Amino acid sequence: MVKIFRSATTVFAFTFLAACSASSSGPAATPEPMPEETETERADPTTADGIFTLAQADRGEALFRSTCSECHDSADWTETGFRGRWEDQSVYQLWYYVNERMPYDNPWSLSRQETTDVLTYIFKLNELPAGEDELATDDDSIDDYWIAWNPRLP
């Protein structure tokens, strides 16, 4: 039995060495260079594309002052932490967060229009450009946009 084991070990060793030392028919292949990364522009519209009106943001400001300012300062919505948390998220995600949790003492009490108006006020606070059309209040429309705090460069 020991002889069989030694023979099997020897055969394996020779096979392994032969496989490792076999050379290819040419020099080793040179790896292809990695393509340079290029910055791609998102095709979907963002908050930097003027997705709300100033009138809508003004309604949101009035509601913010009467309801939200009991717990929030307007600076809460422009801080780096807030902006970083929501950058590249869908507008609907932030809309839903506000609608579901605010005001703190009475969540779900804002209408769809009120939630949308407050959201557009937050966009205005962050110096995002207003446009000619109001941000719609239905889920499908709100979900068409992405949050980008910095306007796109031409």
CSV table of N, CA and C in Angstrom, one decimal:
chain,number,residue,atom,x,y,z
A,1,MET,N,0.8,-1.2,0.0
A,1,MET,CA,0.0,0.0,0.0
A,1,MET,C,0.9,1.2,0.0
A,2,VAL,N,2.0,1.2,0.7
A,2,VAL,CA,2.9,2.4,0.7
A,2,VAL,C,3.4,2.6,-0.6
A,3,LYS,N,3.8,1.5,-1.4
A,3,LYS,CA,4.3,1.6,-2.7
A,3,LYS,C,3.3,2.3,-3.7
A,4,ILE,N,2.0,1.9,-3.5
A,4,ILE,CA,1.0,2.5,-4.4
A,4,ILE,C,0.9,4.0,-4.1
A,5,PHE,N,0.9,4.4,-2.8
A,5,PHE,CA,0.8,5.8,-2.4
A,5,PHE,C,2.0,6.6,-3.0
A,6,ARG,N,3.2,6.0,-2.8
A,6,ARG,CA,4.4,6.7,-3.4
A,6,ARG,C,4.3,6.8,-4.9
A,7,SER,N,3.8,5.8,-5.5
A,7,SER,CA,3.7,5.8,-7.0
A,7,SER,C,2.7,6.9,-7.4
A,8,ALA,N,1.6,6.9,-6.7
A,8,ALA,CA,0.5,7.9,-7.0
A,8,ALA,C,1.1,9.3,-6.8
A,9,THR,N,1.8,9.5,-5.7
A,9,THR,CA,2.4,10.8,-5.4
A,9,THR,C,3.4,11.2,-6.4
A,10,THR,N,4.2,10.3,-6.9
A,10,THR,CA,5.2,10.6,-7.9
A,10,THR,C,4.6,11.0,-9.2
A,11,VAL,N,3.6,10.2,-9.6
A,11,VAL,CA,2.8,10.5,-10.8
A,11,VAL,C,2.2,11.9,-10.7
A,12,PHE,N,1.6,12.2,-9.6
A,12,PHE,CA,1.0,13.5,-9.4
A,12,PHE,C,2.0,14.6,-9.5
A,13,ALA,N,3.2,14.4,-8.8
A,13,ALA,CA,4.2,15.5,-8.8
A,13,ALA,C,4.7,15.7,-10.2
A,14,PHE,N,5.0,14.7,-11.0
A,14,PHE,CA,5.5,14.8,-12.4
A,14,PHE,C,4.4,15.5,-13.3
A,15,THR,N,3.2,15.1,-13.1
A,15,THR,CA,2.1,15.8,-13.9
A,15,THR,C,2.0,17.3,-13.5
A,16,PHE,N,2.1,17.6,-12.3
A,16,PHE,CA,2.0,18.9,-11.8
A,16,PHE,C,3.1,19.8,-12.3
A,17,LEU,N,4.3,19.3,-12.2
A,17,LEU,CA,5.5,20.0,-12.7
A,17,LEU,C,5.4,20.2,-14.2
A,18,ALA,N,5.0,19.2,-15.0
A,18,ALA,CA,4.9,19.3,-16.4
A,18,ALA,C,3.9,20.4,-16.8
A,19,ALA,N,2.8,20.4,-16.1
A,19,ALA,CA,1.7,21.4,-16.4
A,19,ALA,C,2.2,22.8,-16.1
A,20,CYS,N,3.0,22.9,-15.0
A,20,CYS,CA,3.5,24.2,-14.6
A,20,CYS,C,4.6,24.7,-15.5
A,21,SER,N,5.4,23.8,-16.0
A,21,SER,CA,6.5,24.3,-16.8
A,21,SER,C,6.2,24.4,-18.3
A,22,ALA,N,5.0,23.9,-18.7
A,22,ALA,CA,4.6,24.0,-20.1
A,22,ALA,C,4.6,25.5,-20.6
A,23,SER,N,5.2,25.8,-21.7
A,23,SER,CA,5.2,27.2,-22.1
A,23,SER,C,4.2,27.3,-23.3
A,24,SER,N,3.8,28.5,-23.4
A,24,SER,CA,2.8,28.8,-24.5
A,24,SER,C,3.7,29.0,-25.8
A,25,SER,N,3.0,29.1,-26.9
A,25,SER,CA,3.7,29.2,-28.1
A,25,SER,C,4.3,30.6,-28.4
A,26,GLY,N,4.2,31.5,-27.4
A,26,GLY,CA,4.8,32.9,-27.6
A,26,GLY,C,5.0,33.5,-26.3
A,27,PRO,N,5.4,34.8,-26.3
A,27,PRO,CA,5.7,35.5,-25.1
A,27,PRO,C,4.4,35.7,-24.3
A,28,ALA,N,4.5,36.0,-23.1
A,28,ALA,CA,3.3,36.2,-22.2
A,28,ALA,C,2.6,37.4,-22.7
A,29,ALA,N,1.3,37.2,-22.6
A,29,ALA,CA,0.4,38.3,-23.2
A,29,ALA,C,0.5,39.5,-22.3
A,30,THR,N,0.5,40.7,-23.0
A,30,THR,CA,0.6,42.0,-22.3
A,30,THR,C,-0.9,42.3,-22.0
A,31,PRO,N,-1.2,42.7,-20.7
A,31,PRO,CA,-2.6,43.0,-20.4
A,31,PRO,C,-3.0,44.3,-21.2
A,32,GLU,N,-4.2,44.3,-21.6
A,32,GLU,CA,-4.8,45.5,-22.3
A,32,GLU,C,-4.9,46.6,-21.3
A,33,PRO,N,-4.6,47.8,-21.7
A,33,PRO,CA,-4.7,49.0,-20.8
A,33,PRO,C,-6.2,49.2,-20.5
A,34,MET,N,-6.5,49.6,-19.3
A,34,MET,CA,-7.8,49.9,-18.9
A,34,MET,C,-8.3,51.2,-19.6
A,35,PRO,N,-9.5,51.2,-20.1
A,35,PRO,CA,-10.0,52.4,-20.8
A,35,PRO,C,-10.1,53.5,-19.8
A,36,GLU,N,-9.9,54.7,-20.2
A,36,GLU,CA,-10.0,55.8,-19.3
A,36,GLU,C,-11.4,56.1,-18.9
A,37,GLU,N,-11.6,56.4,-17.6
A,37,GLU,CA,-13.0,56.6,-17.2
A,37,GLU,C,-13.4,58.0,-17.7
A,38,THR,N,-14.6,58.1,-18.2
A,38,THR,CA,-15.1,59.3,-18.6
A,38,THR,C,-16.3,59.6,-17.8
A,39,GLU,N,-16.5,60.9,-17.5
A,39,GLU,CA,-17.7,61.3,-16.7
A,39,GLU,C,-18.9,61.3,-17.6
A,40,THR,N,-19.9,60.5,-17.2
A,40,THR,CA,-21.1,60.5,-18.1
A,40,THR,C,-22.1,61.3,-17.4
A,41,GLU,N,-22.9,62.0,-18.2
A,41,GLU,CA,-23.9,62.9,-17.7
A,41,GLU,C,-25.2,62.1,-17.7
A,42,ARG,N,-25.9,62.2,-16.5
A,42,ARG,CA,-27.2,61.5,-16.3
A,42,ARG,C,-28.2,62.0,-17.3
A,43,ALA,N,-28.9,61.1,-18.0
A,43,ALA,CA,-29.9,61.5,-19.0
A,43,ALA,C,-31.2,62.0,-18.3
A,44,ASP,N,-31.5,61.4,-17.2
A,44,ASP,CA,-32.7,61.8,-16.5
A,44,ASP,C,-32.6,63.2,-16.0
A,45,PRO,N,-33.8,63.9,-15.9
A,45,PRO,CA,-33.8,65.3,-15.4
A,45,PRO,C,-33.5,65.3,-13.9
A,46,THR,N,-32.8,66.3,-13.5
A,46,THR,CA,-32.5,66.5,-12.0
A,46,THR,C,-33.1,67.8,-11.5
A,47,THR,N,-32.9,68.0,-10.2
A,47,THR,CA,-33.4,69.2,-9.6
A,47,THR,C,-32.7,70.4,-10.1
A,48,ALA,N,-31.5,70.2,-10.7
A,48,ALA,CA,-30.8,71.4,-11.3
A,48,ALA,C,-31.4,71.8,-12.7
A,49,ASP,N,-32.5,71.1,-13.1
A,49,ASP,CA,-33.1,71.4,-14.4
A,49,ASP,C,-34.3,72.3,-14.3
A,50,GLY,N,-34.6,72.9,-13.1
A,50,GLY,CA,-35.7,73.8,-13.0
A,50,GLY,C,-37.0,73.1,-13.0
A,51,ILE,N,-37.2,72.2,-12.0
A,51,ILE,CA,-38.4,71.3,-11.9
A,51,ILE,C,-39.5,71.8,-11.1
A,52,PHE,N,-39.4,73.1,-10.6
A,52,PHE,CA,-40.5,73.7,-9.8
A,52,PHE,C,-40.6,75.2,-10.1
A,53,THR,N,-41.6,75.8,-9.6
A,53,THR,CA,-41.8,77.2,-9.9
A,53,THR,C,-41.5,78.0,-8.6
A,54,LEU,N,-41.2,79.3,-8.7
A,54,LEU,CA,-41.0,80.1,-7.6
A,54,LEU,C,-42.3,80.3,-6.8
A,55,ALA,N,-43.4,80.3,-7.4
A,55,ALA,CA,-44.7,80.4,-6.7
A,55,ALA,C,-44.9,79.2,-5.8
A,56,GLN,N,-44.5,78.0,-6.4
A,56,GLN,CA,-44.7,76.8,-5.6
A,56,GLN,C,-43.7,76.8,-4.4
A,57,ALA,N,-42.5,77.3,-4.6
A,57,ALA,CA,-41.5,77.4,-3.5
A,57,ALA,C,-42.0,78.4,-2.4
A,58,ASP,N,-42.6,79.5,-2.9
A,58,ASP,CA,-43.1,80.5,-2.0
A,58,ASP,C,-44.3,79.9,-1.1
A,59,ARG,N,-45.1,79.1,-1.7
A,59,ARG,CA,-46.2,78.4,-0.9
A,59,ARG,C,-45.5,77.5,0.1
A,60,GLY,N,-44.5,76.8,-0.3
A,60,GLY,CA,-43.7,75.9,0.6
A,60,GLY,C,-43.1,76.7,1.7
A,61,GLU,N,-42.6,77.9,1.4
A,61,GLU,CA,-41.9,78.7,2.5
A,61,GLU,C,-43.0,79.1,3.5
A,62,ALA,N,-44.1,79.5,3.1
A,62,ALA,CA,-45.2,79.9,4.0
A,62,ALA,C,-45.6,78.7,4.9
A,63,LEU,N,-45.7,77.6,4.4
A,63,LEU,CA,-46.0,76.4,5.2
A,63,LEU,C,-44.9,76.0,6.1
A,64,PHE,N,-43.6,76.2,5.6
A,64,PHE,CA,-42.5,75.9,6.4
A,64,PHE,C,-42.5,76.8,7.7
A,65,ARG,N,-42.7,78.1,7.4
A,65,ARG,CA,-42.7,79.0,8.5
A,65,ARG,C,-43.8,78.8,9.5
A,66,SER,N,-45.0,78.3,9.1
A,66,SER,CA,-46.1,78.1,10.0
A,66,SER,C,-46.1,76.7,10.6
A,67,THR,N,-45.4,75.7,10.0
A,67,THR,CA,-45.5,74.4,10.6
A,67,THR,C,-44.1,73.8,10.9
A,68,CYS,N,-43.2,73.8,9.9
A,68,CYS,CA,-41.9,73.1,10.1
A,68,CYS,C,-41.0,73.9,11.0
A,69,SER,N,-41.1,75.2,11.0
A,69,SER,CA,-40.1,76.0,11.8
A,69,SER,C,-40.2,75.8,13.3
A,70,GLU,N,-41.3,75.1,13.7
A,70,GLU,CA,-41.4,74.8,15.2
A,70,GLU,C,-40.2,73.8,15.6
A,71,CYS,N,-39.7,73.0,14.7
A,71,CYS,CA,-38.7,72.1,14.9
A,71,CYS,C,-37.4,72.3,14.1
A,72,HIS,N,-37.6,72.9,12.9
A,72,HIS,CA,-36.5,73.1,12.0
A,72,HIS,C,-36.1,74.5,11.7
A,73,ASP,N,-34.8,74.7,11.6
A,73,ASP,CA,-34.3,76.0,11.0
A,73,ASP,C,-34.1,75.8,9.6
A,74,SER,N,-34.2,76.8,8.8
A,74,SER,CA,-34.0,76.6,7.3
A,74,SER,C,-32.6,76.1,7.0
A,75,ALA,N,-31.6,76.4,7.9
A,75,ALA,CA,-30.3,76.0,7.6
A,75,ALA,C,-30.2,74.4,7.7
A,76,ASP,N,-31.1,73.8,8.4
A,76,ASP,CA,-31.1,72.3,8.5
A,76,ASP,C,-31.1,71.7,7.2
A,77,TRP,N,-31.7,72.4,6.2
A,77,TRP,CA,-31.9,71.8,4.9
A,77,TRP,C,-30.9,72.1,3.9
A,78,THR,N,-29.9,72.9,4.3
A,78,THR,CA,-28.8,73.3,3.4
A,78,THR,C,-27.4,72.8,3.9
A,79,GLU,N,-27.4,72.1,5.0
A,79,GLU,CA,-26.1,71.6,5.6
A,79,GLU,C,-25.5,70.5,4.7
A,80,THR,N,-24.2,70.3,4.8
A,80,THR,CA,-23.5,69.3,4.0
A,80,THR,C,-24.1,67.9,4.3
A,81,GLY,N,-24.4,67.6,5.6
A,81,GLY,CA,-24.9,66.3,5.9
A,81,GLY,C,-26.2,66.0,5.2
A,82,PHE,N,-27.1,66.9,5.2
A,82,PHE,CA,-28.4,66.8,4.6
A,82,PHE,C,-28.2,66.6,3.1
A,83,ARG,N,-27.4,67.5,2.5
A,83,ARG,CA,-27.2,67.4,1.1
A,83,ARG,C,-26.5,66.1,0.6
A,84,GLY,N,-25.5,65.7,1.4
A,84,GLY,CA,-24.8,64.4,1.1
A,84,GLY,C,-25.7,63.2,1.2
A,85,ARG,N,-26.6,63.2,2.2
A,85,ARG,CA,-27.5,62.1,2.4
A,85,ARG,C,-28.5,62.0,1.2
A,86,TRP,N,-28.9,63.1,0.6
A,86,TRP,CA,-29.9,63.0,-0.5
A,86,TRP,C,-29.3,63.1,-1.9
A,87,GLU,N,-28.0,63.5,-2.1
A,87,GLU,CA,-27.5,63.6,-3.4
A,87,GLU,C,-27.6,62.3,-4.2
A,88,ASP,N,-28.1,62.4,-5.4
A,88,ASP,CA,-28.2,61.3,-6.4
A,88,ASP,C,-29.4,60.4,-6.0
A,89,GLN,N,-30.2,60.8,-5.0
A,89,GLN,CA,-31.4,60.0,-4.7
A,89,GLN,C,-32.6,60.5,-5.6
A,90,SER,N,-33.6,59.7,-5.7
A,90,SER,CA,-34.8,60.3,-6.4
A,90,SER,C,-35.5,61.3,-5.6
A,91,VAL,N,-36.1,62.3,-6.2
A,91,VAL,CA,-36.9,63.3,-5.6
A,91,VAL,C,-38.0,62.6,-4.8
A,92,TYR,N,-38.5,61.5,-5.3
A,92,TYR,CA,-39.6,60.8,-4.6
A,92,TYR,C,-39.2,60.3,-3.2
A,93,GLN,N,-37.9,59.8,-3.1
A,93,GLN,CA,-37.5,59.3,-1.8
A,93,GLN,C,-37.5,60.4,-0.8
A,94,LEU,N,-37.0,61.6,-1.1
A,94,LEU,CA,-37.1,62.7,-0.1
A,94,LEU,C,-38.5,63.2,0.1
A,95,TRP,N,-39.3,63.2,-1.0
A,95,TRP,CA,-40.7,63.6,-0.8
A,95,TRP,C,-41.4,62.6,0.2
A,96,TYR,N,-41.2,61.4,0.0
A,96,TYR,CA,-41.8,60.4,0.8
A,96,TYR,C,-41.4,60.5,2.3
A,97,TYR,N,-40.1,60.7,2.4
A,97,TYR,CA,-39.5,60.9,3.8
A,97,TYR,C,-40.2,62.0,4.5
A,98,VAL,N,-40.3,63.2,3.8
A,98,VAL,CA,-41.0,64.3,4.4
A,98,VAL,C,-42.5,64.0,4.7
A,99,ASN,N,-43.2,63.4,3.7
A,99,ASN,CA,-44.6,63.1,3.9
A,99,ASN,C,-44.8,62.1,5.0
A,100,GLU,N,-44.0,61.1,5.1
A,100,GLU,CA,-44.2,60.1,6.1
A,100,GLU,C,-43.9,60.5,7.5
A,101,ARG,N,-42.9,61.4,7.7
A,101,ARG,CA,-42.4,61.7,9.0
A,101,ARG,C,-42.7,63.1,9.6
A,102,MET,N,-43.2,64.0,8.7
A,102,MET,CA,-43.4,65.3,9.2
A,102,MET,C,-44.8,65.8,9.1
A,103,PRO,N,-45.2,66.7,10.0
A,103,PRO,CA,-44.4,67.1,11.1
A,103,PRO,C,-44.3,66.0,12.2
A,104,TYR,N,-43.2,66.2,13.0
A,104,TYR,CA,-42.9,65.1,13.9
A,104,TYR,C,-44.0,64.7,14.8
A,105,ASP,N,-44.8,65.7,15.3
A,105,ASP,CA,-45.9,65.4,16.2
A,105,ASP,C,-47.2,65.0,15.5
A,106,ASN,N,-47.2,65.0,14.2
A,106,ASN,CA,-48.4,64.7,13.4
A,106,ASN,C,-48.0,64.2,12.0
A,107,PRO,N,-47.3,63.1,11.9
A,107,PRO,CA,-46.8,62.6,10.6
A,107,PRO,C,-48.0,62.2,9.7
A,108,TRP,N,-47.8,62.3,8.5
A,108,TRP,CA,-48.8,62.0,7.4
A,108,TRP,C,-49.9,63.0,7.4
A,109,SER,N,-49.8,64.2,8.1
A,109,SER,CA,-50.9,65.1,8.1
A,109,SER,C,-50.8,66.2,6.9
A,110,LEU,N,-49.6,66.2,6.3
A,110,LEU,CA,-49.5,67.2,5.1
A,110,LEU,C,-50.2,66.5,3.9
A,111,SER,N,-50.8,67.4,3.1
A,111,SER,CA,-51.4,66.9,1.9
A,111,SER,C,-50.3,66.7,0.9
A,112,ARG,N,-50.6,66.0,-0.2
A,112,ARG,CA,-49.6,65.8,-1.3
A,112,ARG,C,-49.0,67.1,-1.8
A,113,GLN,N,-49.9,68.1,-2.0
A,113,GLN,CA,-49.5,69.4,-2.5
A,113,GLN,C,-48.7,70.1,-1.4
A,114,GLU,N,-49.0,70.1,-0.2
A,114,GLU,CA,-48.2,70.7,0.9
A,114,GLU,C,-46.8,70.1,1.0
A,115,THR,N,-46.7,68.8,0.9
A,115,THR,CA,-45.4,68.1,0.9
A,115,THR,C,-44.6,68.5,-0.3
A,116,THR,N,-45.2,68.6,-1.4
A,116,THR,CA,-44.5,69.0,-2.6
A,116,THR,C,-44.0,70.4,-2.5
A,117,ASP,N,-44.9,71.3,-2.0
A,117,ASP,CA,-44.5,72.7,-1.9
A,117,ASP,C,-43.4,72.9,-0.9
A,118,VAL,N,-43.4,72.2,0.2
A,118,VAL,CA,-42.3,72.3,1.2
A,118,VAL,C,-41.0,71.8,0.5
A,119,LEU,N,-41.1,70.7,-0.2
A,119,LEU,CA,-39.9,70.2,-0.9
A,119,LEU,C,-39.3,71.2,-1.9
A,120,THR,N,-40.2,71.9,-2.6
A,120,THR,CA,-39.7,72.9,-3.6
A,120,THR,C,-39.0,74.1,-2.8
A,121,TYR,N,-39.5,74.4,-1.6
A,121,TYR,CA,-38.9,75.4,-0.8
A,121,TYR,C,-37.5,74.9,-0.4
A,122,ILE,N,-37.3,73.7,-0.1
A,122,ILE,CA,-36.0,73.1,0.2
A,122,ILE,C,-35.1,73.3,-1.0
A,123,PHE,N,-35.6,73.0,-2.1
A,123,PHE,CA,-34.8,73.2,-3.4
A,123,PHE,C,-34.4,74.6,-3.5
A,124,LYS,N,-35.3,75.5,-3.3
A,124,LYS,CA,-35.0,77.0,-3.4
A,124,LYS,C,-34.0,77.4,-2.4
A,125,LEU,N,-34.1,76.9,-1.1
A,125,LEU,CA,-33.1,77.2,-0.1
A,125,LEU,C,-31.7,76.8,-0.6
A,126,ASN,N,-31.6,75.7,-1.3
A,126,ASN,CA,-30.3,75.2,-1.8
A,126,ASN,C,-29.9,75.8,-3.2
A,127,GLU,N,-30.6,76.9,-3.5
A,127,GLU,CA,-30.3,77.7,-4.7
A,127,GLU,C,-30.4,76.9,-6.0
A,128,LEU,N,-31.3,76.0,-6.0
A,128,LEU,CA,-31.6,75.3,-7.3
A,128,LEU,C,-32.5,76.2,-8.1
A,129,PRO,N,-32.3,76.1,-9.4
A,129,PRO,CA,-33.1,77.0,-10.3
A,129,PRO,C,-34.6,76.6,-10.4
A,130,ALA,N,-35.4,77.6,-10.4
A,130,ALA,CA,-36.8,77.4,-10.7
A,130,ALA,C,-37.1,77.3,-12.2
A,131,GLY,N,-38.2,76.7,-12.5
A,131,GLY,CA,-38.5,76.6,-13.9
A,131,GLY,C,-39.9,77.2,-14.2
A,132,GLU,N,-40.5,76.8,-15.3
A,132,GLU,CA,-41.8,77.3,-15.7
A,132,GLU,C,-43.0,76.4,-15.3
A,133,ASP,N,-42.7,75.2,-14.9
A,133,ASP,CA,-43.7,74.2,-14.6
A,133,ASP,C,-43.6,73.8,-13.1
A,134,GLU,N,-44.7,73.7,-12.4
A,134,GLU,CA,-44.7,73.2,-11.1
A,134,GLU,C,-44.3,71.7,-11.0
A,135,LEU,N,-43.7,71.3,-9.9
A,135,LEU,CA,-43.4,69.9,-9.7
A,135,LEU,C,-44.7,69.3,-9.4
A,136,ALA,N,-45.1,68.2,-10.1
A,136,ALA,CA,-46.4,67.6,-9.9
A,136,ALA,C,-46.4,66.8,-8.6
A,137,THR,N,-47.6,66.5,-8.2
A,137,THR,CA,-47.7,65.8,-6.9
A,137,THR,C,-47.9,64.3,-7.0
A,138,ASP,N,-48.0,63.7,-8.2
A,138,ASP,CA,-48.3,62.3,-8.3
A,138,ASP,C,-46.9,61.6,-8.2
A,139,ASP,N,-47.0,60.3,-7.7
A,139,ASP,CA,-45.7,59.5,-7.5
A,139,ASP,C,-44.9,59.4,-8.8
A,140,ASP,N,-45.6,59.1,-9.9
A,140,ASP,CA,-44.8,58.8,-11.1
A,140,ASP,C,-44.1,60.1,-11.6
A,141,SER,N,-44.7,61.2,-11.5
A,141,SER,CA,-44.0,62.4,-11.9
A,141,SER,C,-42.8,62.8,-11.0
A,142,ILE,N,-43.1,62.7,-9.7
A,142,ILE,CA,-42.0,63.0,-8.7
A,142,ILE,C,-40.8,62.1,-8.9
A,143,ASP,N,-41.1,60.8,-9.2
A,143,ASP,CA,-40.1,59.8,-9.3
A,143,ASP,C,-39.2,59.9,-10.6
A,144,ASP,N,-39.6,60.8,-11.5
A,144,ASP,CA,-38.9,61.0,-12.7
A,144,ASP,C,-37.6,61.8,-12.5
A,145,TYR,N,-37.4,62.5,-11.3
A,145,TYR,CA,-36.3,63.4,-11.1
A,145,TYR,C,-35.4,62.9,-10.1
A,146,TRP,N,-34.1,63.3,-10.2
A,146,TRP,CA,-33.0,62.9,-9.3
A,146,TRP,C,-32.5,64.2,-8.6
A,147,ILE,N,-32.0,64.0,-7.4
A,147,ILE,CA,-31.5,65.2,-6.7
A,147,ILE,C,-30.1,65.4,-7.0
A,148,ALA,N,-29.8,66.6,-7.5
A,148,ALA,CA,-28.5,67.1,-7.8
A,148,ALA,C,-28.4,68.5,-7.3
A,149,TRP,N,-27.6,68.7,-6.3
A,149,TRP,CA,-27.5,70.0,-5.6
A,149,TRP,C,-26.8,71.1,-6.5
A,150,ASN,N,-25.9,70.6,-7.3
A,150,ASN,CA,-25.1,71.6,-8.2
A,150,ASN,C,-25.7,71.6,-9.6
A,151,PRO,N,-25.9,72.8,-10.1
A,151,PRO,CA,-26.3,72.8,-11.5
A,151,PRO,C,-25.3,72.2,-12.5
A,152,ARG,N,-25.9,71.6,-13.5
A,152,ARG,CA,-25.0,71.0,-14.6
A,152,ARG,C,-24.2,72.1,-15.3
A,153,LEU,N,-23.0,71.7,-15.6
A,153,LEU,CA,-22.2,72.7,-16.4
A,153,LEU,C,-22.5,72.5,-17.9
A,154,PRO,N,-22.5,73.6,-18.6
A,154,PRO,CA,-22.8,73.4,-20.1
A,154,PRO,C,-21.7,72.7,-20.8
